[in-house]
Amino acid sequence: MFDRATKGASREIPQGLSRKSFEALKSWVDVMVSLAEKSVASKWYVEWYTPTSTKAEEHYLLSDWAEVQNFMAEFKKTVPGVIFRVIAPDDASPSDLAELRAVGVRTF
């Protein structure tokens, strides 16, 4: 089941799960975690804050550096004082990271 309030997934596990069912569930969970990990590692994770917030307003997974640049430019026009936090993918170039830091974005 997809829970829109937390933007996550939930699964009910019945009582008295057999060993065979447990192993099948474990295999499924391992595959889902692996797919999610690959998706996150190859994308730019961007979250934004208002100047008075302590919690991210929203977060996004963006495909490439150009998309990150466009995203930040649009938000800067519409949200006064917007603050960004970015987790870069493993293949991010040093110049991309330097550009982010130059405009005050925290990178991880």
CSV table of N, CA, C and O in Angstrom, one decimal:
chain,number,residue,atom,x,y,z
A,1,MET,N,0.8,-1.2,0.0
A,1,MET,CA,0.0,0.0,0.0
A,1,MET,C,0.9,1.2,0.0
A,1,MET,O,1.9,1.3,0.7
A,2,PHE,N,0.5,2.3,-0.8
A,2,PHE,CA,1.3,3.5,-0.8
A,2,PHE,C,0.6,4.5,0.1
A,2,PHE,O,-0.6,4.7,0.0
A,3,ASP,N,1.4,5.1,1.0
A,3,ASP,CA,0.8,6.1,2.0
A,3,ASP,C,1.2,7.5,1.5
A,3,ASP,O,2.4,7.8,1.7
A,4,ARG,N,0.3,8.2,1.0
A,4,ARG,CA,0.6,9.6,0.5
A,4,ARG,C,1.1,10.5,1.6
A,4,ARG,O,1.8,11.4,1.4
A,5,ALA,N,0.6,10.3,2.8
A,5,ALA,CA,1.0,11.2,3.9
A,5,ALA,C,2.4,11.2,4.2
A,5,ALA,O,3.1,12.2,4.5
A,6,THR,N,3.0,10.0,4.2
A,6,THR,CA,4.5,9.9,4.5
A,6,THR,C,5.3,9.6,3.2
A,6,THR,O,6.5,9.5,3.3
A,7,LYS,N,4.7,9.6,2.1
A,7,LYS,CA,5.3,9.3,0.8
A,7,LYS,C,6.2,8.0,0.9
A,7,LYS,O,7.3,8.0,0.5
A,8,GLY,N,5.6,7.0,1.5
A,8,GLY,CA,6.3,5.7,1.6
A,8,GLY,C,5.4,4.6,1.3
A,8,GLY,O,4.2,4.7,1.0
A,9,ALA,N,5.9,3.4,1.6
A,9,ALA,CA,5.1,2.2,1.3
A,9,ALA,C,5.0,1.5,2.7
A,9,ALA,O,5.8,1.6,3.5
A,10,SER,N,3.9,0.7,2.8
A,10,SER,CA,3.7,-0.1,4.0
A,10,SER,C,3.3,-1.5,3.6
A,10,SER,O,2.7,-1.6,2.5
A,11,ARG,N,3.5,-2.4,4.4
A,11,ARG,CA,3.1,-3.8,4.1
A,11,ARG,C,2.7,-4.4,5.4
A,11,ARG,O,3.4,-4.3,6.4
A,12,GLU,N,1.6,-5.1,5.4
A,12,GLU,CA,1.2,-5.8,6.6
A,12,GLU,C,1.7,-7.2,6.5
A,12,GLU,O,1.6,-7.9,5.5
A,13,ILE,N,2.2,-7.7,7.6
A,13,ILE,CA,2.8,-9.1,7.7
A,13,ILE,C,1.9,-9.9,8.6
A,13,ILE,O,1.7,-9.6,9.7
A,14,PRO,N,1.3,-11.0,8.0
A,14,PRO,CA,0.4,-11.8,8.8
A,14,PRO,C,1.1,-12.5,9.9
A,14,PRO,O,2.3,-12.8,9.8
A,15,GLN,N,0.3,-12.8,11.0
A,15,GLN,CA,0.8,-13.6,12.1
A,15,GLN,C,1.0,-15.1,11.6
A,15,GLN,O,0.4,-15.5,10.7
A,16,GLY,N,2.0,-15.8,12.1
A,16,GLY,CA,2.2,-17.2,11.8
A,16,GLY,C,2.8,-17.4,10.4
A,16,GLY,O,2.4,-18.3,9.7
A,17,LEU,N,3.6,-16.5,10.0
A,17,LEU,CA,4.2,-16.6,8.7
A,17,LEU,C,5.1,-17.8,8.6
A,17,LEU,O,6.0,-18.1,9.5
A,18,SER,N,5.0,-18.6,7.5
A,18,SER,CA,5.8,-19.8,7.4
A,18,SER,C,7.2,-19.4,7.0
A,18,SER,O,7.4,-18.3,6.5
A,19,ARG,N,8.1,-20.3,7.1
A,19,ARG,CA,9.5,-20.1,6.7
A,19,ARG,C,9.6,-19.8,5.2
A,19,ARG,O,10.3,-18.8,4.8
A,20,LYS,N,8.9,-20.5,4.4
A,20,LYS,CA,8.9,-20.3,3.0
A,20,LYS,C,8.4,-19.0,2.6
A,20,LYS,O,8.9,-18.2,1.8
A,21,SER,N,7.3,-18.6,3.2
A,21,SER,CA,6.7,-17.2,3.0
A,21,SER,C,7.6,-16.1,3.5
A,21,SER,O,7.8,-15.1,2.8
A,22,PHE,N,8.3,-16.4,4.6
A,22,PHE,CA,9.2,-15.4,5.1
A,22,PHE,C,10.4,-15.2,4.1
A,22,PHE,O,10.8,-14.1,3.8
A,23,GLU,N,10.9,-16.3,3.6
A,23,GLU,CA,12.0,-16.2,2.7
A,23,GLU,C,11.6,-15.5,1.4
A,23,GLU,O,12.4,-14.7,0.8
A,24,ALA,N,10.4,-15.7,0.9
A,24,ALA,CA,9.9,-15.0,-0.3
A,24,ALA,C,9.7,-13.5,0.0
A,24,ALA,O,10.1,-12.7,-0.8
A,25,LEU,N,9.2,-13.2,1.2
A,25,LEU,CA,9.0,-11.8,1.5
A,25,LEU,C,10.4,-11.1,1.6
A,25,LEU,O,10.6,-10.0,1.2
A,26,LYS,N,11.4,-11.8,2.3
A,26,LYS,CA,12.7,-11.2,2.4
A,26,LYS,C,13.4,-11.0,1.1
A,26,LYS,O,14.0,-9.9,0.9
A,27,SER,N,13.2,-11.9,0.2
A,27,SER,CA,13.8,-11.7,-1.2
A,27,SER,C,13.1,-10.5,-1.9
A,27,SER,O,13.9,-9.8,-2.5
A,28,TRP,N,11.8,-10.4,-1.8
A,28,TRP,CA,11.2,-9.3,-2.4
A,28,TRP,C,11.7,-7.9,-1.8
A,28,TRP,O,11.9,-7.0,-2.5
A,29,VAL,N,11.8,-7.9,-0.5
A,29,VAL,CA,12.2,-6.7,0.2
A,29,VAL,C,13.7,-6.3,-0.3
A,29,VAL,O,14.0,-5.2,-0.6
A,30,ASP,N,14.5,-7.4,-0.3
A,30,ASP,CA,15.9,-7.1,-0.8
A,30,ASP,C,16.0,-6.6,-2.2
A,30,ASP,O,16.7,-5.7,-2.5
A,31,VAL,N,15.1,-7.1,-3.1
A,31,VAL,CA,15.1,-6.5,-4.5
A,31,VAL,C,14.6,-5.1,-4.5
A,31,VAL,O,15.2,-4.2,-5.1
A,32,MET,N,13.5,-4.8,-3.7
A,32,MET,CA,13.0,-3.4,-3.7
A,32,MET,C,14.1,-2.4,-3.1
A,32,MET,O,14.2,-1.3,-3.6
A,33,VAL,N,14.8,-2.8,-2.1
A,33,VAL,CA,15.8,-2.0,-1.5
A,33,VAL,C,16.9,-1.8,-2.5
A,33,VAL,O,17.4,-0.7,-2.7
A,34,SER,N,17.3,-2.8,-3.2
A,34,SER,CA,18.4,-2.7,-4.2
A,34,SER,C,18.0,-1.7,-5.3
A,34,SER,O,18.8,-0.9,-5.7
A,35,LEU,N,16.7,-1.9,-5.8
A,35,LEU,CA,16.3,-1.0,-6.8
A,35,LEU,C,16.2,0.5,-6.4
A,35,LEU,O,16.6,1.4,-7.1
A,36,ALA,N,15.7,0.7,-5.1
A,36,ALA,CA,15.7,2.1,-4.6
A,36,ALA,C,17.1,2.6,-4.4
A,36,ALA,O,17.3,3.8,-4.7
A,37,GLU,N,18.0,1.8,-4.0
A,37,GLU,CA,19.4,2.3,-3.8
A,37,GLU,C,20.0,2.7,-5.1
A,37,GLU,O,20.7,3.8,-5.2
A,38,LYS,N,19.8,1.9,-6.1
A,38,LYS,CA,20.4,2.3,-7.4
A,38,LYS,C,19.8,3.6,-8.0
A,38,LYS,O,20.4,4.4,-8.6
A,39,SER,N,18.5,3.7,-7.7
A,39,SER,CA,17.8,4.9,-8.2
A,39,SER,C,18.3,6.2,-7.5
A,39,SER,O,18.6,7.2,-8.1
A,40,VAL,N,18.5,6.1,-6.2
A,40,VAL,CA,19.0,7.2,-5.4
A,40,VAL,C,20.4,7.5,-5.8
A,40,VAL,O,20.8,8.7,-5.9
A,41,ALA,N,21.3,6.5,-5.9
A,41,ALA,CA,22.7,6.7,-6.2
A,41,ALA,C,23.0,7.4,-7.5
A,41,ALA,O,24.0,8.0,-7.7
A,42,SER,N,22.1,7.3,-8.5
A,42,SER,CA,22.3,7.8,-9.8
A,42,SER,C,21.6,9.1,-10.0
A,42,SER,O,21.7,9.7,-11.1
A,43,LYS,N,20.9,9.6,-9.0
A,43,LYS,CA,20.2,10.9,-9.2
A,43,LYS,C,20.6,11.9,-8.2
A,43,LYS,O,21.3,11.6,-7.2
A,44,TRP,N,20.2,13.1,-8.4
A,44,TRP,CA,20.5,14.3,-7.5
A,44,TRP,C,19.3,14.4,-6.6
A,44,TRP,O,18.1,14.5,-7.0
A,45,TYR,N,19.5,14.3,-5.3
A,45,TYR,CA,18.5,14.5,-4.3
A,45,TYR,C,18.5,15.9,-3.9
A,45,TYR,O,19.6,16.5,-3.4
A,46,VAL,N,17.4,16.6,-4.0
A,46,VAL,CA,17.3,18.1,-3.7
A,46,VAL,C,16.1,18.3,-2.8
A,46,VAL,O,15.0,17.8,-3.1
A,47,GLU,N,16.4,19.0,-1.7
A,47,GLU,CA,15.3,19.4,-0.8
A,47,GLU,C,15.4,20.9,-0.6
A,47,GLU,O,16.5,21.5,-0.7
A,48,TRP,N,14.2,21.5,-0.4
A,48,TRP,CA,14.2,23.0,-0.2
A,48,TRP,C,13.5,23.3,1.1
A,48,TRP,O,12.6,22.6,1.6
A,49,TYR,N,14.0,24.4,1.7
A,49,TYR,CA,13.5,25.0,3.0
A,49,TYR,C,13.1,26.4,2.8
A,49,TYR,O,13.8,27.1,2.0
A,50,THR,N,12.2,26.9,3.5
A,50,THR,CA,11.9,28.3,3.6
A,50,THR,C,12.9,28.9,4.7
A,50,THR,O,13.4,28.1,5.5
A,51,PRO,N,13.2,30.2,4.7
A,51,PRO,CA,14.2,30.7,5.7
A,51,PRO,C,13.8,30.4,7.1
A,51,PRO,O,14.7,30.4,8.0
A,52,THR,N,12.6,30.3,7.4
A,52,THR,CA,12.1,30.1,8.8
A,52,THR,C,11.9,28.6,9.2
A,52,THR,O,11.5,28.3,10.3
A,53,SER,N,12.0,27.7,8.2
A,53,SER,CA,11.6,26.3,8.5
A,53,SER,C,12.9,25.5,9.0
A,53,SER,O,14.0,25.8,8.7
A,54,THR,N,12.6,24.5,9.8
A,54,THR,CA,13.6,23.6,10.2
A,54,THR,C,13.5,22.2,9.6
A,54,THR,O,14.3,21.3,9.8
A,55,LYS,N,12.4,22.1,8.8
A,55,LYS,CA,12.2,20.8,8.1
A,55,LYS,C,12.0,21.1,6.7
A,55,LYS,O,11.4,22.1,6.3
A,56,ALA,N,12.5,20.2,5.8
A,56,ALA,CA,12.3,20.4,4.4
A,56,ALA,C,10.9,20.5,4.0
A,56,ALA,O,10.0,19.7,4.5
A,57,GLU,N,10.6,21.4,3.1
A,57,GLU,CA,9.2,21.6,2.6
A,57,GLU,C,8.9,20.5,1.7
A,57,GLU,O,7.8,19.9,1.7
A,58,GLU,N,9.8,20.1,0.8
A,58,GLU,CA,9.6,19.1,-0.2
A,58,GLU,C,11.0,18.6,-0.6
A,58,GLU,O,12.0,19.2,-0.4
A,59,HIS,N,11.0,17.4,-1.2
A,59,HIS,CA,12.3,16.8,-1.7
A,59,HIS,C,12.0,16.2,-3.1
A,59,HIS,O,10.9,15.8,-3.4
A,60,TYR,N,13.0,16.1,-3.9
A,60,TYR,CA,12.9,15.6,-5.3
A,60,TYR,C,14.1,14.8,-5.6
A,60,TYR,O,15.2,15.1,-5.1
A,61,LEU,N,14.0,13.8,-6.5
A,61,LEU,CA,15.1,13.2,-7.2
A,61,LEU,C,15.1,13.7,-8.6
A,61,LEU,O,14.2,13.5,-9.3
A,62,LEU,N,16.2,14.3,-9.0
A,62,LEU,CA,16.4,14.9,-10.3
A,62,LEU,C,17.4,14.1,-11.1
A,62,LEU,O,18.4,13.6,-10.5
A,63,SER,N,17.2,14.0,-12.4
A,63,SER,CA,18.0,13.1,-13.2
A,63,SER,C,19.4,13.6,-13.5
A,63,SER,O,20.3,12.9,-13.6
A,64,ASP,N,19.6,14.9,-13.7
A,64,ASP,CA,20.9,15.4,-14.1
A,64,ASP,C,21.1,16.8,-13.6
A,64,ASP,O,20.3,17.5,-13.1
A,65,TRP,N,22.4,17.3,-13.9
A,65,TRP,CA,22.8,18.6,-13.4
A,65,TRP,C,22.0,19.7,-13.9
A,65,TRP,O,21.6,20.7,-13.2
A,66,ALA,N,21.7,19.7,-15.2
A,66,ALA,CA,20.9,20.7,-15.8
A,66,ALA,C,19.5,20.8,-15.2
A,66,ALA,O,19.0,21.9,-15.0
A,67,GLU,N,18.9,19.7,-14.8
A,67,GLU,CA,17.6,19.7,-14.2
A,67,GLU,C,17.7,20.4,-12.8
A,67,GLU,O,16.8,21.1,-12.4
A,68,VAL,N,18.8,20.1,-12.1
A,68,VAL,CA,19.0,20.7,-10.8
A,68,VAL,C,19.1,22.2,-10.9
A,68,VAL,O,18.5,23.0,-10.1
A,69,GLN,N,19.9,22.7,-11.9
A,69,GLN,CA,20.1,24.1,-12.1
A,69,GLN,C,18.8,24.8,-12.4
A,69,GLN,O,18.4,25.8,-11.9
A,70,ASN,N,18.0,24.2,-13.3
A,70,ASN,CA,16.6,24.8,-13.6
A,70,ASN,C,15.7,24.8,-12.4
A,70,ASN,O,15.0,25.8,-12.2
A,71,PHE,N,15.7,23.7,-11.7
A,71,PHE,CA,14.9,23.6,-10.5
A,71,PHE,C,15.2,24.7,-9.5
A,71,PHE,O,14.3,25.4,-9.0
A,72,MET,N,16.5,24.9,-9.2
A,72,MET,CA,16.9,25.9,-8.3
A,72,MET,C,16.6,27.3,-8.8
A,72,MET,O,16.1,28.2,-8.0
A,73,ALA,N,16.8,27.6,-10.1
A,73,ALA,CA,16.5,28.9,-10.6
A,73,ALA,C,15.0,29.2,-10.5
A,73,ALA,O,14.6,30.3,-10.2
A,74,GLU,N,14.1,28.3,-10.8
A,74,GLU,CA,12.7,28.5,-10.7
A,74,GLU,C,12.3,28.8,-9.2
A,74,GLU,O,11.5,29.7,-9.0
A,75,PHE,N,12.8,28.0,-8.3
A,75,PHE,CA,12.4,28.2,-6.9
A,75,PHE,C,12.9,29.5,-6.4
A,75,PHE,O,12.2,30.2,-5.6
A,76,LYS,N,14.1,29.9,-6.8
A,76,LYS,CA,14.6,31.2,-6.4
A,76,LYS,C,13.7,32.4,-6.8
A,76,LYS,O,13.6,33.4,-6.1
A,77,LYS,N,13.1,32.2,-8.0
A,77,LYS,CA,12.1,33.2,-8.5
A,77,LYS,C,10.8,33.3,-7.6
A,77,LYS,O,10.3,34.3,-7.5
A,78,THR,N,10.4,32.1,-7.2
A,78,THR,CA,9.1,32.1,-6.5
A,78,THR,C,9.1,32.0,-5.0
A,78,THR,O,8.1,32.3,-4.4
A,79,VAL,N,10.2,31.6,-4.4
A,79,VAL,CA,10.2,31.4,-3.0
A,79,VAL,C,11.3,32.3,-2.4
A,79,VAL,O,12.5,32.0,-2.5
A,80,PRO,N,11.0,33.5,-1.9
A,80,PRO,CA,12.0,34.4,-1.3
A,80,PRO,C,12.9,33.7,-0.3
A,80,PRO,O,12.4,33.1,0.6
A,81,GLY,N,14.2,33.8,-0.5
A,81,GLY,CA,15.2,33.3,0.5
A,81,GLY,C,15.2,31.8,0.6
A,81,GLY,O,15.7,31.2,1.6
A,82,VAL,N,14.8,31.1,-0.4
A,82,VAL,CA,14.8,29.6,-0.4
A,82,VAL,C,16.2,29.1,-0.1
A,82,VAL,O,17.2,29.6,-0.5
A,83,ILE,N,16.2,28.0,0.7
A,83,ILE,CA,17.4,27.3,1.0
A,83,ILE,C,17.4,25.9,0.4
A,83,ILE,O,16.4,25.2,0.6
A,84,PHE,N,18.5,25.5,-0.2
A,84,PHE,CA,18.6,24.2,-0.8
A,84,PHE,C,19.6,23.3,-0.1
A,84,PHE,O,20.6,23.8,0.4
A,85,ARG,N,19.3,22.0,0.0
A,85,ARG,CA,20.3,21.0,0.4
A,85,ARG,C,20.3,20.0,-0.7
A,85,ARG,O,19.2,19.5,-1.1
A,86,VAL,N,21.5,19.6,-1.1
A,86,VAL,CA,21.6,18.6,-2.2
A,86,VAL,C,22.5,17.5,-1.8
A,86,VAL,O,23.6,17.7,-1.3
A,87,ILE,N,22.1,16.3,-2.2
A,87,ILE,CA,22.9,15.1,-2.1
A,87,ILE,C,23.2,14.7,-3.6
A,87,ILE,O,22.3,14.4,-4.3
A,88,ALA,N,24.5,14.8,-3.9
A,88,ALA,CA,24.9,14.6,-5.3
A,88,ALA,C,25.1,13.1,-5.6
A,88,ALA,O,25.5,12.4,-4.7
A,89,PRO,N,24.9,12.7,-6.8
A,89,PRO,CA,25.2,11.3,-7.2
A,89,PRO,C,26.7,11.1,-7.2
A,89,PRO,O,27.5,12.0,-7.2
A,90,ASP,N,27.1,9.8,-7.2
A,90,ASP,CA,28.5,9.5,-7.2
A,90,ASP,C,29.3,10.0,-8.4
A,90,ASP,O,30.5,10.3,-8.2
A,91,ASP,N,28.6,10.2,-9.5
A,91,ASP,CA,29.3,10.7,-10.7
A,91,ASP,C,29.3,12.2,-10.9
A,91,ASP,O,29.6,12.7,-12.0
A,92,ALA,N,28.9,12.9,-9.9
A,92,ALA,CA,28.8,14.4,-10.0
A,92,ALA,C,30.2,14.9,-10.2
A,92,ALA,O,31.2,14.5,-9.5
A,93,SER,N,30.3,15.9,-11.1
A,93,SER,CA,31.7,16.4,-11.3
A,93,SER,C,32.1,17.4,-10.2
A,93,SER,O,31.2,18.1,-9.6
A,94,PRO,N,33.4,17.6,-10.0
A,94,PRO,CA,33.8,18.6,-9.0
A,94,PRO,C,33.4,20.0,-9.4
A,94,PRO,O,33.1,20.8,-8.5
A,95,SER,N,33.3,20.3,-10.7
A,95,SER,CA,32.9,21.7,-11.0
A,95,SER,C,31.4,21.9,-10.7
A,95,SER,O,31.0,23.0,-10.3
A,96,ASP,N,30.5,20.8,-10.8
A,96,ASP,CA,29.1,20.9,-10.4
A,96,ASP,C,29.0,21.2,-8.9
A,96,ASP,O,28.3,22.1,-8.5
A,97,LEU,N,29.8,20.4,-8.2
A,97,LEU,CA,29.7,20.6,-6.7
A,97,LEU,C,30.3,22.0,-6.3
A,97,LEU,O,29.7,22.6,-5.4
A,98,ALA,N,31.3,22.4,-7.0
A,98,ALA,CA,31.9,23.8,-6.6
A,98,ALA,C,30.9,24.9,-7.0
A,98,ALA,O,30.7,25.8,-6.2
A,99,GLU,N,30.1,24.7,-8.1
A,99,GLU,CA,29.1,25.7,-8.4
A,99,GLU,C,28.0,25.7,-7.4
A,99,GLU,O,27.5,26.8,-7.0
A,100,LEU,N,27.6,24.6,-6.9
A,100,LEU,CA,26.6,24.5,-5.9
A,100,LEU,C,27.1,25.2,-4.6
A,100,LEU,O,26.3,26.0,-4.0
A,101,ARG,N,28.3,24.9,-4.2
A,101,ARG,CA,28.8,25.6,-3.0
A,101,ARG,C,29.0,27.1,-3.1
A,101,ARG,O,28.8,27.8,-2.2
A,102,ALA,N,29.3,27.5,-4.3
A,102,ALA,CA,29.5,28.9,-4.6
A,102,ALA,C,28.2,29.7,-4.4
A,102,ALA,O,28.2,30.9,-4.1
A,103,VAL,N,27.0,29.1,-4.6
A,103,VAL,CA,25.8,29.8,-4.4
A,103,VAL,C,25.2,29.4,-3.1
A,103,VAL,O,24.0,29.7,-2.8
A,104,GLY,N,25.9,28.8,-2.2
A,104,GLY,CA,25.5,28.6,-0.8
A,104,GLY,C,24.7,27.4,-0.5
A,104,GLY,O,24.1,27.2,0.5
A,105,VAL,N,24.8,26.4,-1.5
A,105,VAL,CA,24.0,25.1,-1.3
A,105,VAL,C,24.9,24.2,-0.5
A,105,VAL,O,26.1,24.1,-0.8
A,106,ARG,N,24.3,23.5,0.5
A,106,ARG,CA,25.1,22.5,1.2
A,106,ARG,C,25.0,21.2,0.4
A,106,ARG,O,24.0,20.8,-0.1
A,107,THR,N,26.2,20.6,0.2
A,107,THR,CA,26.3,19.4,-0.6
A,107,THR,C,26.8,18.2,0.3
A,107,THR,O,27.5,18.5,1.2
A,108,PHE,N,26.3,17.0,0.0
A,108,PHE,CA,26.7,15.8,0.7
A,108,PHE,C,27.1,14.8,-0.3
A,108,PHE,O,26.6,14.7,-1.4
